[in-house]
Amino acid sequence: MPNEICILCGEETAVDINTHVDYRTGYIEGAGQLCIKCYNKGTDRQHITIPERFIKDYPNDMELGSKVREFYYNSYK
Ligand SMILES: [Zn+2]
């Protein structure tokens, strides 16, 4: 059986395409399968996640930027 391809790096993963998602490691719902290398990188990635409501609550871009920066310093540092 063929294996899944990593959605991040494009390498073949160790996960058979017929494996149910509940029994997989590195499967991200709504995105797809990660290889073990990309999965283990996890928080090494230089990205943050902000609450979606920030976009709606702060219609002014400058205010939004300020809130994102504040969130970053309060949550990630
Ligand atoms: Zn990968």
Short mmCIF file of C-alpha atoms and ligand atoms in Angstrom, two decimals:
data_model
loop_
_atom_site.label_atom_id
_atom_site.label_comp_id
_atom_site.label_asym_id
_atom_site.label_seq_id
_atom_site.Cartn_x
_atom_site.Cartn_y
_atom_site.Cartn_z
CA MET A 1 0.00 0.00 0.00
CA PRO A 2 1.26 3.52 -0.71
CA ASN A 3 2.02 5.85 2.16
CA GLU A 4 0.81 9.39 2.76
CA ILE A 5 2.92 12.30 1.56
CA CYS A 6 3.88 14.94 4.16
CA ILE A 7 1.89 18.14 3.60
CA LEU A 8 4.84 20.24 4.72
CA CYS A 9 7.99 18.81 3.13
CA GLY A 10 6.53 16.51 0.48
CA GLU A 11 8.42 13.42 1.66
CA GLU A 12 6.71 10.06 1.91
CA THR A 13 5.58 9.37 5.49
CA ALA A 14 5.49 6.04 7.33
CA VAL A 15 1.67 6.20 7.38
CA ASP A 16 -0.28 3.91 5.06
CA ILE A 17 -3.00 5.85 3.22
CA ASN A 18 -5.59 3.36 4.47
CA THR A 19 -4.83 3.97 8.15
CA HIS A 20 -7.78 5.60 9.91
CA VAL A 21 -6.92 9.14 11.11
CA ASP A 22 -7.69 8.16 14.71
CA TYR A 23 -4.75 5.75 14.61
CA ARG A 24 -2.21 8.07 13.01
CA THR A 25 0.60 10.13 14.45
CA GLY A 26 1.15 13.54 12.93
CA TYR A 27 -2.26 13.90 11.33
CA ILE A 28 -3.54 17.49 11.52
CA GLU A 29 -7.29 17.75 11.11
CA GLY A 30 -8.20 20.10 8.28
CA ALA A 31 -4.66 20.03 6.92
CA GLY A 32 -3.39 16.49 6.46
CA GLN A 33 -0.54 14.18 7.29
CA LEU A 34 2.88 15.26 8.52
CA CYS A 35 5.99 13.07 8.42
CA ILE A 36 7.51 12.29 11.80
CA LYS A 37 10.34 14.78 11.21
CA CYS A 38 7.99 17.70 10.54
CA TYR A 39 5.63 16.58 13.32
CA ASN A 40 8.47 16.52 15.85
CA LYS A 41 9.63 19.98 14.84
CA GLY A 42 6.34 21.18 16.33
CA THR A 43 6.97 24.37 18.24
CA ASP A 44 10.33 24.93 16.53
CA ARG A 45 8.39 26.56 13.72
CA GLN A 46 8.55 30.32 13.75
CA HIS A 47 4.80 30.87 13.65
CA ILE A 48 2.23 31.88 16.21
CA THR A 49 -1.51 31.39 16.31
CA ILE A 50 -3.86 34.20 17.26
CA PRO A 51 -7.53 33.97 18.19
CA GLU A 52 -9.76 34.47 15.12
CA ARG A 53 -11.86 37.02 17.01
CA PHE A 54 -8.90 39.45 16.92
CA ILE A 55 -9.59 39.96 13.20
CA LYS A 56 -13.22 40.90 13.87
CA ASP A 57 -12.76 42.71 17.18
CA TYR A 58 -10.05 45.09 15.91
CA PRO A 59 -11.14 46.56 12.56
CA ASN A 60 -8.27 49.05 12.60
CA ASP A 61 -5.09 47.42 11.20
CA MET A 62 -2.82 49.34 13.54
CA GLU A 63 -4.89 48.33 16.56
CA LEU A 64 -4.88 44.73 15.33
CA GLY A 65 -1.10 44.81 14.94
CA SER A 66 -0.75 46.19 18.44
CA LYS A 67 -3.00 43.47 19.88
CA VAL A 68 -1.13 40.73 17.99
CA ARG A 69 2.18 42.04 19.35
CA GLU A 70 0.77 42.26 22.88
CA PHE A 71 -0.63 38.71 22.56
CA TYR A 72 2.76 37.49 21.35
CA TYR A 73 4.66 38.98 24.26
CA ASN A 74 2.11 37.76 26.81
CA SER A 75 1.73 34.25 25.40
CA TYR A 76 4.99 33.25 23.76
CA LYS A 77 7.77 35.04 25.64
ZN ZN B 1 7.63 16.37 6.43
#
